[in-house]
GROMACS .gro file of C-alpha atoms in nm:
model
  481
    1MET     CA    1   7.247   7.569   8.772
    2GLN     CA    2   7.621   7.528   8.830
    3GLY     CA    3   7.569   7.151   8.835
    4LEU     CA    4   7.400   7.167   8.493
    5VAL     CA    5   7.683   7.378   8.352
    6GLY     CA    6   7.938   7.131   8.482
    7ARG     CA    7   7.736   6.856   8.315
    8PHE     CA    8   7.748   7.051   7.987
    9ALA     CA    9   8.123   7.100   8.010
   10ARG     CA   10   8.190   6.734   8.088
   11THR     CA   11   7.973   6.623   7.796
   12VAL     CA   12   8.136   6.853   7.541
   13THR     CA   13   8.497   6.804   7.645
   14ALA     CA   14   8.449   6.429   7.658
   15GLY     CA   15   8.383   6.442   7.284
   16ARG     CA   16   8.741   6.526   7.187
   17PRO     CA   17   8.926   6.195   7.173
   18GLY     CA   18   9.210   6.137   6.928
   19ARG     CA   19   8.989   5.935   6.695
   20LEU     CA   20   8.800   6.250   6.595
   21VAL     CA   21   9.121   6.425   6.496
   22ARG     CA   22   9.222   6.121   6.291
   23TRP     CA   23   8.890   6.147   6.104
   24TYR     CA   24   9.041   6.445   5.928
   25SER     CA   25   9.345   6.259   5.796
   26GLY     CA   26   9.373   6.337   5.427
   27VAL     CA   27   9.147   6.642   5.457
   28GLY     CA   28   9.298   6.983   5.389
   29GLY     CA   29   9.668   7.057   5.348
   30GLY     CA   30  10.000   6.900   5.413
   31GLY     CA   31  10.268   6.927   5.677
   32GLY     CA   32  10.487   7.203   5.814
   33ASP     CA   33  10.329   7.522   5.941
   34ASP     CA   34  10.026   7.458   5.719
   35GLY     CA   35   9.970   7.128   5.898
   36VAL     CA   36   9.982   7.304   6.236
   37ASP     CA   37   9.734   7.567   6.115
   38ASP     CA   38   9.503   7.296   5.982
   39ALA     CA   39   9.515   7.117   6.317
   40GLN     CA   40   9.422   7.441   6.495
   41ALA     CA   41   9.136   7.503   6.256
   42ARG     CA   42   9.005   7.149   6.303
   43GLU     CA   43   9.025   7.179   6.681
   44LEU     CA   44   8.822   7.500   6.662
   45ILE     CA   45   8.565   7.331   6.436
   46ASP     CA   46   8.542   7.018   6.652
   47ARG     CA   47   8.463   7.226   6.959
   48GLN     CA   48   8.193   7.424   6.784
   49LEU     CA   49   8.031   7.109   6.642
   50LYS     CA   50   7.989   6.961   6.992
   51LEU     CA   51   8.113   6.621   6.885
   52ALA     CA   52   7.967   6.351   7.103
   53PRO     CA   53   8.173   6.146   7.349
   54ALA     CA   54   8.278   5.796   7.251
   55GLY     CA   55   7.961   5.648   7.402
   56GLY     CA   56   7.734   5.882   7.208
   57HIS     CA   57   7.445   6.075   7.359
   58GLN     CA   58   7.113   5.993   7.522
   59VAL     CA   59   6.887   6.246   7.361
   60LEU     CA   60   6.569   6.433   7.438
   61VAL     CA   61   6.416   6.498   7.094
   62VAL     CA   62   6.210   6.816   7.081
   63GLN     CA   63   6.000   6.856   6.767
   64PRO     CA   64   5.881   7.217   6.730
   65TYR     CA   65   5.599   7.309   6.493
   66VAL     CA   66   5.409   7.625   6.405
   67LYS     CA   67   5.052   7.590   6.528
   68TRP     CA   68   4.879   7.833   6.290
   69GLY     CA   69   4.928   8.108   6.035
   70PRO     CA   70   5.110   8.125   5.699
   71LYS     CA   71   5.423   7.951   5.837
   72LYS     CA   72   5.231   7.641   5.946
   73ASP     CA   73   5.342   7.329   5.755
   74ARG     CA   74   5.021   7.178   5.621
   75SER     CA   75   5.194   6.909   5.414
   76THR     CA   76   5.267   6.686   5.714
   77THR     CA   77   5.207   6.643   6.087
   78PRO     CA   78   5.431   6.703   6.389
   79GLU     CA   79   5.418   6.330   6.465
   80VAL     CA   80   5.555   6.236   6.122
   81LYS     CA   81   5.830   6.496   6.153
   82LEU     CA   82   5.911   6.367   6.501
   83ASP     CA   83   5.948   6.015   6.362
   84GLU     CA   84   6.209   6.136   6.110
   85SER     CA   85   6.385   6.327   6.388
   86ARG     CA   86   6.407   6.007   6.592
   87SER     CA   87   6.547   5.828   6.287
   88LEU     CA   88   6.821   6.089   6.252
   89VAL     CA   89   6.934   6.025   6.609
   90ARG     CA   90   6.918   5.646   6.573
   91THR     CA   91   7.130   5.661   6.258
   92LEU     CA   92   7.423   5.723   6.495
   93ASN     CA   93   7.496   5.382   6.644
   94GLU     CA   94   7.602   5.494   6.990
   95TRP     CA   95   7.320   5.747   7.026
   96SER     CA   96   6.976   5.671   7.167
   97VAL     CA   97   6.646   5.853   7.213
   98THR     CA   98   6.560   5.883   7.580
   99ASP     CA   99   6.246   6.096   7.550
  100THR     CA  100   6.048   6.296   7.292
  101LEU     CA  101   5.835   6.607   7.298
  102CYS     CA  102   5.627   6.800   7.042
  103VAL     CA  103   5.606   7.174   7.110
  104GLY     CA  104   5.364   7.403   6.930
  105LEU     CA  105   5.484   7.760   6.867
  106THR     CA  106   5.354   8.072   6.695
  107SER     CA  107   5.693   8.128   6.523
  108TYR     CA  108   6.061   8.035   6.538
  109ARG     CA  109   6.178   8.396   6.562
  110LYS     CA  110   6.210   8.451   6.936
  111HIS     CA  111   6.566   8.506   7.055
  112THR     CA  112   6.499   8.225   7.304
  113PHE     CA  113   6.334   8.016   7.025
  114PHE     CA  114   6.077   7.875   7.269
  115GLY     CA  115   5.870   8.090   7.499
  116PRO     CA  116   5.975   8.115   7.868
  117GLY     CA  117   5.722   7.852   7.977
  118ASN     CA  118   5.843   7.593   7.728
  119VAL     CA  119   6.209   7.666   7.801
  120ASP     CA  120   6.146   7.614   8.173
  121ALA     CA  121   5.950   7.294   8.110
  122ILE     CA  122   6.226   7.144   7.892
  123ALA     CA  123   6.498   7.250   8.138
  124GLU     CA  124   6.306   7.085   8.423
  125ARG     CA  125   6.268   6.765   8.221
  126VAL     CA  126   6.643   6.757   8.151
  127ALA     CA  127   6.725   6.825   8.516
  128ARG     CA  128   6.480   6.556   8.631
  129ASP     CA  129   6.604   6.282   8.397
  130ARG     CA  130   6.975   6.233   8.456
  131ARG     CA  131   6.998   6.000   8.158
  132ILE     CA  132   6.958   6.292   7.915
  133THR     CA  133   7.299   6.414   7.795
  134ALA     CA  134   7.183   6.622   7.494
  135VAL     CA  135   6.875   6.794   7.350
  136PHE     CA  136   6.794   6.775   6.978
  137VAL     CA  137   6.573   7.067   6.871
  138SER     CA  138   6.464   6.938   6.531
  139VAL     CA  139   6.460   7.260   6.334
  140ASN     CA  140   6.661   7.353   6.024
  141VAL     CA  141   6.917   7.565   6.211
  142LEU     CA  142   6.911   7.760   6.536
  143LYS     CA  143   7.039   8.117   6.538
  144PRO     CA  144   7.358   8.157   6.745
  145ILE     CA  145   7.181   8.358   7.016
  146GLN     CA  146   6.900   8.097   7.035
  147HIS     CA  147   7.153   7.816   7.053
  148GLN     CA  148   7.356   7.980   7.327
  149HIS     CA  149   7.048   8.066   7.533
  150LEU     CA  150   6.909   7.712   7.518
  151GLU     CA  151   7.240   7.550   7.608
  152HIS     CA  152   7.277   7.787   7.901
  153ARG     CA  153   6.926   7.700   8.025
  154PHE     CA  154   6.936   7.324   7.960
  155GLY     CA  155   7.292   7.268   8.077
  156VAL     CA  156   7.362   7.007   7.808
  157PRO     CA  157   7.469   7.031   7.441
  158VAL     CA  158   7.187   7.135   7.206
  159TYR     CA  159   7.177   7.007   6.848
  160ASP     CA  160   6.972   7.140   6.556
  161ARG     CA  161   6.923   6.945   6.230
  162TYR     CA  162   7.234   7.098   6.077
  163LEU     CA  163   7.451   6.978   6.365
  164MET     CA  164   7.282   6.639   6.376
  165VAL     CA  165   7.329   6.573   6.004
  166VAL     CA  166   7.695   6.681   6.028
  167GLN     CA  167   7.749   6.415   6.298
  168ILE     CA  168   7.597   6.157   6.061
  169PHE     CA  169   7.799   6.281   5.764
  170ARG     CA  170   8.118   6.242   5.964
  171ARG     CA  171   8.034   5.884   6.058
  172HIS     CA  172   7.946   5.785   5.702
  173ALA     CA  173   8.225   5.966   5.517
  174VAL     CA  174   8.474   5.698   5.418
  175THR     CA  175   8.669   5.828   5.121
  176ARG     CA  176   8.883   6.140   5.113
  177GLU     CA  177   8.635   6.299   4.871
  178ALA     CA  178   8.343   6.256   5.110
  179LYS     CA  179   8.547   6.385   5.404
  180LEU     CA  180   8.645   6.693   5.206
  181GLN     CA  181   8.285   6.770   5.129
  182VAL     CA  182   8.174   6.718   5.489
  183ALA     CA  183   8.453   6.947   5.612
  184LEU     CA  184   8.343   7.217   5.368
  185ALA     CA  185   7.979   7.174   5.466
  186GLU     CA  186   8.067   7.243   5.831
  187LEU     CA  187   8.228   7.582   5.775
  188PRO     CA  188   7.923   7.810   5.726
  189TYR     CA  189   7.789   7.688   6.060
  190ILE     CA  190   8.122   7.755   6.230
  191TRP     CA  191   8.136   8.107   6.085
  192SER     CA  192   7.795   8.189   6.230
  193ARG     CA  193   7.890   8.048   6.569
  194ILE     CA  194   8.217   8.231   6.616
  195ARG     CA  195   8.048   8.555   6.509
  196GLY     CA  196   7.786   8.489   6.774
  197ALA     CA  197   8.060   8.443   7.031
  198GLN     CA  198   8.223   8.765   6.910
  199ASP     CA  199   7.901   8.949   6.986
  200GLY     CA  200   7.987   8.879   7.347
  201TYR     CA  201   7.700   8.654   7.446
  202ALA     CA  202   7.917   8.358   7.540
  203GLU     CA  203   8.150   8.580   7.739
  204ARG     CA  204   7.859   8.720   7.937
  205LEU     CA  205   7.763   8.368   8.041
  206GLY     CA  206   8.069   8.363   8.265
  207THR     CA  207   8.064   7.983   8.272
  208GLU     CA  208   8.264   7.688   8.147
  209ALA     CA  209   8.010   7.662   7.868
  210GLY     CA  210   8.089   8.016   7.758
  211GLN     CA  211   8.461   7.947   7.756
  212ILE     CA  212   8.408   7.636   7.545
  213ALA     CA  213   8.192   7.834   7.301
  214LEU     CA  214   8.478   8.084   7.269
  215SER     CA  215   8.711   7.796   7.175
  216GLY     CA  216   9.004   7.863   7.404
  217LYS     CA  217   9.254   8.144   7.371
  218LEU     CA  218   9.205   8.233   7.006
  219VAL     CA  219   9.060   8.581   6.957
  220PHE     CA  220   8.806   8.647   6.683
  221ASP     CA  221   9.054   8.783   6.424
  222ASP     CA  222   9.281   8.483   6.474
  223LYS     CA  223   8.988   8.245   6.426
  224LYS     CA  224   8.877   8.435   6.117
  225ASP     CA  225   9.219   8.416   5.953
  226LEU     CA  226   9.256   8.050   6.048
  227LEU     CA  227   8.919   7.954   5.904
  228LYS     CA  228   8.967   8.160   5.586
  229ALA     CA  229   9.294   7.984   5.508
  230TYR     CA  230   9.144   7.644   5.586
  231GLU     CA  231   8.832   7.713   5.379
  232LYS     CA  232   9.042   7.826   5.082
  233LYS     CA  233   9.239   7.503   5.099
  234LEU     CA  234   8.924   7.289   5.117
  235LYS     CA  235   8.762   7.467   4.823
  236LYS     CA  236   9.075   7.415   4.616
  237SER     CA  237   9.066   7.044   4.695
  238VAL     CA  238   8.695   7.019   4.610
  239ASP     CA  239   8.759   7.196   4.280
  240LYS     CA  240   9.019   6.932   4.203
  241LEU     CA  241   8.759   6.670   4.287
  242ARG     CA  242   8.514   6.831   4.045
  243THR     CA  243   8.780   6.829   3.771
  244HIS     CA  244   8.856   6.463   3.845
  245ARG     CA  245   8.488   6.369   3.826
  246GLN     CA  246   8.460   6.555   3.495
  247HIS     CA  247   8.752   6.350   3.366
  248LEU     CA  248   8.579   6.026   3.474
  249ARG     CA  249   8.256   6.136   3.307
  250ASN     CA  250   8.445   6.212   2.985
  251ASN     CA  251   8.599   5.865   2.994
  252ARG     CA  252   8.255   5.708   3.032
  253SER     CA  253   8.122   5.926   2.751
  254ASN     CA  254   8.409   5.829   2.520
  255LYS     CA  255   8.325   5.464   2.577
  256ASP     CA  256   7.961   5.531   2.483
  257LEU     CA  257   7.836   5.375   2.806
  258PRO     CA  258   7.490   5.504   2.901
  259VAL     CA  259   7.464   5.642   3.255
  260VAL     CA  260   7.161   5.604   3.482
  261ALA     CA  261   7.160   5.824   3.795
  262VAL     CA  262   6.958   5.683   4.085
  263VAL     CA  263   6.831   5.961   4.313
  264GLY     CA  264   6.580   5.989   4.595
  265TYR     CA  265   6.506   6.084   4.953
  266THR     CA  266   6.745   5.939   5.205
  267ASN     CA  267   6.668   5.576   5.295
  268ALA     CA  268   6.427   5.534   5.002
  269GLY     CA  269   6.624   5.231   4.880
  270LYS     CA  270   6.863   5.370   4.618
  271THR     CA  271   7.150   5.135   4.700
  272SER     CA  272   6.911   4.840   4.725
  273LEU     CA  273   6.779   4.921   4.377
  274VAL     CA  274   7.128   4.951   4.225
  275ARG     CA  275   7.215   4.616   4.379
  276ALA     CA  276   6.895   4.458   4.243
  277LEU     CA  277   6.953   4.598   3.892
  278THR     CA  278   7.321   4.502   3.873
  279GLY     CA  279   7.341   4.190   4.086
  280ASP     CA  280   7.641   4.346   4.264
  281ALA     CA  281   7.663   4.146   4.587
  282GLY     CA  282   7.933   4.381   4.714
  283LEU     CA  283   7.671   4.650   4.770
  284VAL     CA  284   7.535   4.626   5.124
  285PRO     CA  285   7.230   4.850   5.174
  286LYS     CA  286   7.179   4.993   5.524
  287ASP     CA  287   6.847   5.080   5.682
  288CYS     CA  288   6.950   5.427   5.798
  289LEU     CA  289   6.957   5.786   5.681
  290PHE     CA  290   7.252   5.904   5.468
  291ALA     CA  291   7.405   5.558   5.438
  292THR     CA  292   7.561   5.670   5.107
  293LEU     CA  293   7.774   5.987   5.089
  294ASP     CA  294   8.007   5.889   4.807
  295VAL     CA  295   7.879   5.858   4.454
  296THR     CA  296   7.954   5.505   4.335
  297VAL     CA  297   7.922   5.362   3.985
  298HIS     CA  298   7.812   5.006   3.909
  299GLY     CA  299   7.779   4.823   3.577
  300GLY     CA  300   7.462   4.641   3.480
  301VAL     CA  301   7.312   4.471   3.174
  302LEU     CA  302   6.964   4.548   3.038
  303PRO     CA  303   6.734   4.287   2.876
  304CYS     CA  304   6.863   4.392   2.532
  305ASN     CA  305   7.218   4.305   2.650
  306MET     CA  306   7.321   4.669   2.656
  307THR     CA  307   7.570   4.754   2.931
  308VAL     CA  308   7.482   5.058   3.142
  309LEU     CA  309   7.635   5.234   3.441
  310TYR     CA  310   7.419   5.298   3.748
  311VAL     CA  311   7.526   5.591   3.966
  312ASP     CA  312   7.425   5.570   4.333
  313THR     CA  313   7.398   5.920   4.481
  314ILE     CA  314   7.364   6.089   4.822
  315GLY     CA  315   7.007   6.104   4.952
  316PHE     CA  316   6.800   6.418   5.001
  317ILE     CA  317   6.628   6.529   5.320
  318SER     CA  318   6.397   6.816   5.411
  319ASP     CA  319   6.456   7.099   5.659
  320ILE     CA  320   6.830   7.110   5.597
  321PRO     CA  321   6.999   7.438   5.497
  322THR     CA  322   7.104   7.453   5.133
  323ARG     CA  323   7.458   7.543   5.240
  324LEU     CA  324   7.493   7.204   5.407
  325ILE     CA  325   7.425   7.026   5.077
  326GLU     CA  326   7.614   7.269   4.849
  327PRO     CA  327   7.956   7.096   4.886
  328PHE     CA  328   7.796   6.771   4.765
  329VAL     CA  329   7.693   6.929   4.434
  330ALA     CA  330   8.027   6.804   4.300
  331THR     CA  331   7.891   6.451   4.342
  332LEU     CA  332   7.533   6.533   4.240
  333GLU     CA  333   7.670   6.660   3.909
  334ASP     CA  334   7.684   6.294   3.809
  335ALA     CA  335   7.304   6.313   3.800
  336MET     CA  336   7.319   6.634   3.596
  337PHE     CA  337   7.517   6.462   3.321
  338ALA     CA  338   7.336   6.127   3.322
  339ASP     CA  339   7.138   5.996   3.025
  340VAL     CA  340   6.847   5.887   3.246
  341ILE     CA  341   6.746   5.972   3.603
  342VAL     CA  342   6.560   5.718   3.817
  343HIS     CA  343   6.381   5.871   4.118
  344VAL     CA  344   6.325   5.612   4.391
  345ARG     CA  345   6.050   5.667   4.650
  346ASP     CA  346   5.966   5.475   4.968
  347MET     CA  347   5.595   5.404   4.917
  348SER     CA  348   5.560   5.281   5.276
  349HIS     CA  349   5.657   5.620   5.420
  350PRO     CA  350   5.363   5.835   5.540
  351ASN     CA  351   5.527   6.146   5.392
  352VAL     CA  352   5.604   5.996   5.052
  353GLN     CA  353   5.438   6.275   4.851
  354VAL     CA  354   5.617   6.548   5.046
  355GLN     CA  355   5.947   6.367   4.997
  356LYS     CA  356   5.879   6.338   4.625
  357ALA     CA  357   5.814   6.711   4.597
  358HIS     CA  358   6.133   6.790   4.790
  359VAL     CA  359   6.351   6.574   4.563
  360GLU     CA  360   6.193   6.722   4.250
  361GLU     CA  361   6.256   7.076   4.373
  362THR     CA  362   6.617   6.990   4.456
  363LEU     CA  363   6.674   6.842   4.110
  364LYS     CA  364   6.536   7.159   3.950
  365SER     CA  365   6.781   7.366   4.152
  366LEU     CA  366   7.076   7.172   4.002
  367SER     CA  367   7.027   7.323   3.653
  368ILE     CA  368   6.962   6.983   3.500
  369ASN     CA  369   6.871   6.977   3.132
  370GLN     CA  370   6.494   7.021   3.097
  371ASP     CA  371   6.455   6.722   2.863
  372LEU     CA  372   6.628   6.503   3.121
  373LEU     CA  373   6.405   6.640   3.400
  374ASN     CA  374   6.092   6.578   3.193
  375SER     CA  375   6.188   6.215   3.137
  376VAL     CA  376   6.270   6.115   3.499
  377ILE     CA  377   6.155   5.759   3.567
  378ASP     CA  378   5.953   5.754   3.891
  379VAL     CA  379   5.990   5.433   4.094
  380GLY     CA  380   5.777   5.339   4.393
  381ASN     CA  381   5.983   5.109   4.614
  382LYS     CA  382   5.901   4.889   4.919
  383VAL     CA  383   5.552   4.796   4.795
  384ASP     CA  384   5.595   4.462   4.972
  385ARG     CA  385   5.531   4.651   5.297
  386LEU     CA  386   5.185   4.765   5.184
  387ASP     CA  387   4.852   4.586   5.156
  388ASN     CA  388   4.722   4.831   4.898
  389VAL     CA  389   4.934   5.042   4.664
  390GLU     CA  390   4.794   5.359   4.510
  391ASP     CA  391   4.922   5.357   4.151
  392ASP     CA  392   4.832   5.641   3.917
  393GLY     CA  393   5.006   5.466   3.628
  394SER     CA  394   5.293   5.716   3.607
  395SER     CA  395   5.526   5.520   3.836
  396VAL     CA  396   5.685   5.175   3.822
  397MET     CA  397   5.594   4.994   4.145
  398ILE     CA  398   5.869   4.764   4.270
  399SER     CA  399   6.011   4.579   4.566
  400CYS     CA  400   6.388   4.538   4.581
  401THR     CA  401   6.328   4.268   4.843
  402THR     CA  402   6.095   4.044   4.641
  403GLY     CA  403   6.199   4.149   4.289
  404LYS     CA  404   5.847   4.263   4.198
  405GLY     CA  405   5.843   4.510   3.908
  406LEU     CA  406   6.217   4.499   3.838
  407ASP     CA  407   6.178   4.350   3.489
  408GLU     CA  408   5.930   4.622   3.396
  409LEU     CA  409   6.167   4.887   3.530
  410LYS     CA  410   6.459   4.749   3.327
  411ARG     CA  411   6.251   4.763   3.010
  412LYS     CA  412   6.153   5.122   3.084
  413ILE     CA  413   6.516   5.220   3.147
  414GLU     CA  414   6.613   5.047   2.827
  415SER     CA  415   6.351   5.233   2.624
  416GLN     CA  416   6.444   5.566   2.780
  417ILE     CA  417   6.816   5.517   2.714
  418ILE     CA  418   6.760   5.431   2.349
  419LYS     CA  419   6.554   5.747   2.311
  420ALA     CA  420   6.782   5.976   2.514
  421THR     CA  421   7.110   5.867   2.353
  422GLY     CA  422   6.991   5.847   1.992
  423ARG     CA  423   7.066   5.478   1.970
  424ARG     CA  424   6.889   5.268   1.709
  425MET     CA  425   6.750   4.916   1.728
  426MET     CA  426   6.786   4.750   1.389
  427LYS     CA  427   6.838   4.418   1.210
  428ILE     CA  428   7.149   4.364   1.000
  429ARG     CA  429   7.211   4.059   0.776
  430VAL     CA  430   7.576   3.954   0.768
  431ARG     CA  431   7.777   3.641   0.691
  432THR     CA  432   7.812   3.430   1.005
  433GLY     CA  433   8.160   3.438   1.158
  434ARG     CA  434   8.299   3.697   0.915
  435ASP     CA  435   8.460   4.030   1.010
  436GLU     CA  436   8.135   4.226   1.008
  437TYR     CA  437   7.968   3.963   1.228
  438GLU     CA  438   8.248   3.979   1.485
  439TRP     CA  439   8.256   4.360   1.467
  440LEU     CA  440   7.886   4.380   1.554
  441ARG     CA  441   7.933   4.138   1.844
  442THR     CA  442   8.209   4.361   1.982
  443HIS     CA  443   8.066   4.710   1.927
  444THR     CA  444   7.689   4.674   1.965
  445ALA     CA  445   7.437   4.531   2.208
  446ILE     CA  446   7.309   4.206   2.058
  447VAL     CA  447   6.935   4.165   2.119
  448ASN     CA  448   6.884   3.852   1.912
  449ILE     CA  449   7.047   3.643   1.635
  450ASP     CA  450   6.857   3.433   1.380
  451THR     CA  451   7.036   3.214   1.127
  452ASP     CA  452   6.963   3.211   0.754
  453GLY     CA  453   7.191   2.959   0.591
  454ASP     CA  454   7.541   3.108   0.581
  455TYR     CA  455   7.404   3.435   0.710
  456SER     CA  456   7.297   3.568   1.049
  457ILE     CA  457   7.021   3.822   1.097
  458MET     CA  458   7.148   4.021   1.394
  459GLU     CA  459   6.911   4.242   1.589
  460VAL     CA  460   7.132   4.504   1.752
  461ILE     CA  461   7.124   4.832   1.940
  462VAL     CA  462   7.385   5.065   1.800
  463THR     CA  463   7.495   5.426   1.844
  464GLN     CA  464   7.494   5.651   1.540
  465SER     CA  465   7.872   5.688   1.553
  466ASP     CA  466   7.924   5.310   1.558
  467LEU     CA  467   7.674   5.266   1.277
  468ASP     CA  468   7.869   5.517   1.068
  469VAL     CA  469   8.191   5.325   1.135
  470PHE     CA  470   8.022   4.997   1.039
  471LYS     CA  471   7.898   5.146   0.712
  472SER     CA  472   8.244   5.284   0.636
  473LEU     CA  473   8.422   4.957   0.712
  474PHE     CA  474   8.188   4.708   0.550
  475ILE     CA  475   7.919   4.864   0.331
  476ARG     CA  476   8.098   5.145   0.146
  477LYS     CA  477   8.411   4.930   0.125
  478ASN     CA  478   8.219   4.649  -0.046
  479MET     CA  479   8.043   4.895  -0.277
  480ASN     CA  480   8.381   5.032  -0.394
  481LYS     CA  481   8.519   4.691  -0.480
   0.00000   0.00000   0.00000
């Protein structure tokens, strides 16, 4: 056992290179004593998160499932869930899946999580295969006492879905805003872990692993004060982010630019769709989970020549604690205040219906306007991967790869925007080249222009406010002459 504990300690401590500290640059407070306190808080957090060494981990993926009873998940199969668990690991470039295992349980409530027989079997497999440097128990979140027990028995770091997704979030967070939100998402987990250590379990281990779990010389009250101050600072920064995003939304609103929020399960093809709709070659979609953490906005033109803004959002995923996603609500608010929501689904995924239900439930939890929720445009993506596509007529079936269905989708977005924003499509007869002609070209979306001698019959899409201005400038003015 001592050899396994030494293996655990080497694996965890190897994951503390300077590059992980630099990840936090721009997160939290400034210099002076505050900077020192922030550094201490981040060191505490890094230890608890079991950050992987530079070369990543070789992982044994354990997919638990409830075999029977009311807690049994009848919407999917353990094999499908295991496949998503493997994908989570492979999203981290340096990580690899060494072995997999499905384990049927009667519940997840045991303080050891698995029964004694399963714990022994997994521990033996880890001891037998020296390649394994970590175990991923693919469950929402392990209780502190479960986590500590399993790490003590397996002798290597143990990750649950919360910890695994945090590793991915850290890798994919590029901007200061995303890093702030990831840092805030980590804190509830850290609180639960240091409280577990305070209960004395880690101390009773009497091993290097226990000392690492206790995070050095800091006593519980010191950790608590440190984390409280750090959390307060992060929340203040995220509030500033929310205010900034509100300012950006107001600017877009003042310019009367319609906003289309693109949402969906992670890796459903949201970024690919935004690229296909806008022609933005700078967008590089990635075939991995949580490729997008920052909300990005991209301009596009609909068939009626109306300019719209497409908002690419963070993806959703099942079996993740709500508190891990809560800090990202500041970015998901862009969906709450959109004119149209497009929900992208990966039709080639075996769990596509379950994923759809999960996204819909998450959208409902965001307090989105009911009219906006009722008018969500459902898009079935990646149909090029299927021989037969089940289409009930309520979805637009597309392929971002081949372009199939994109024209139909643009027309549907166009129709929905006109309806949602109170715009009007109308024909106006004006003298060609005169002030009113040029005004319409500048302030409306020109659908079509027919000539009639010295006049042009302009088919336009116009907001009510712009129409009122046009009437005031050119119609009432001419009537008063």
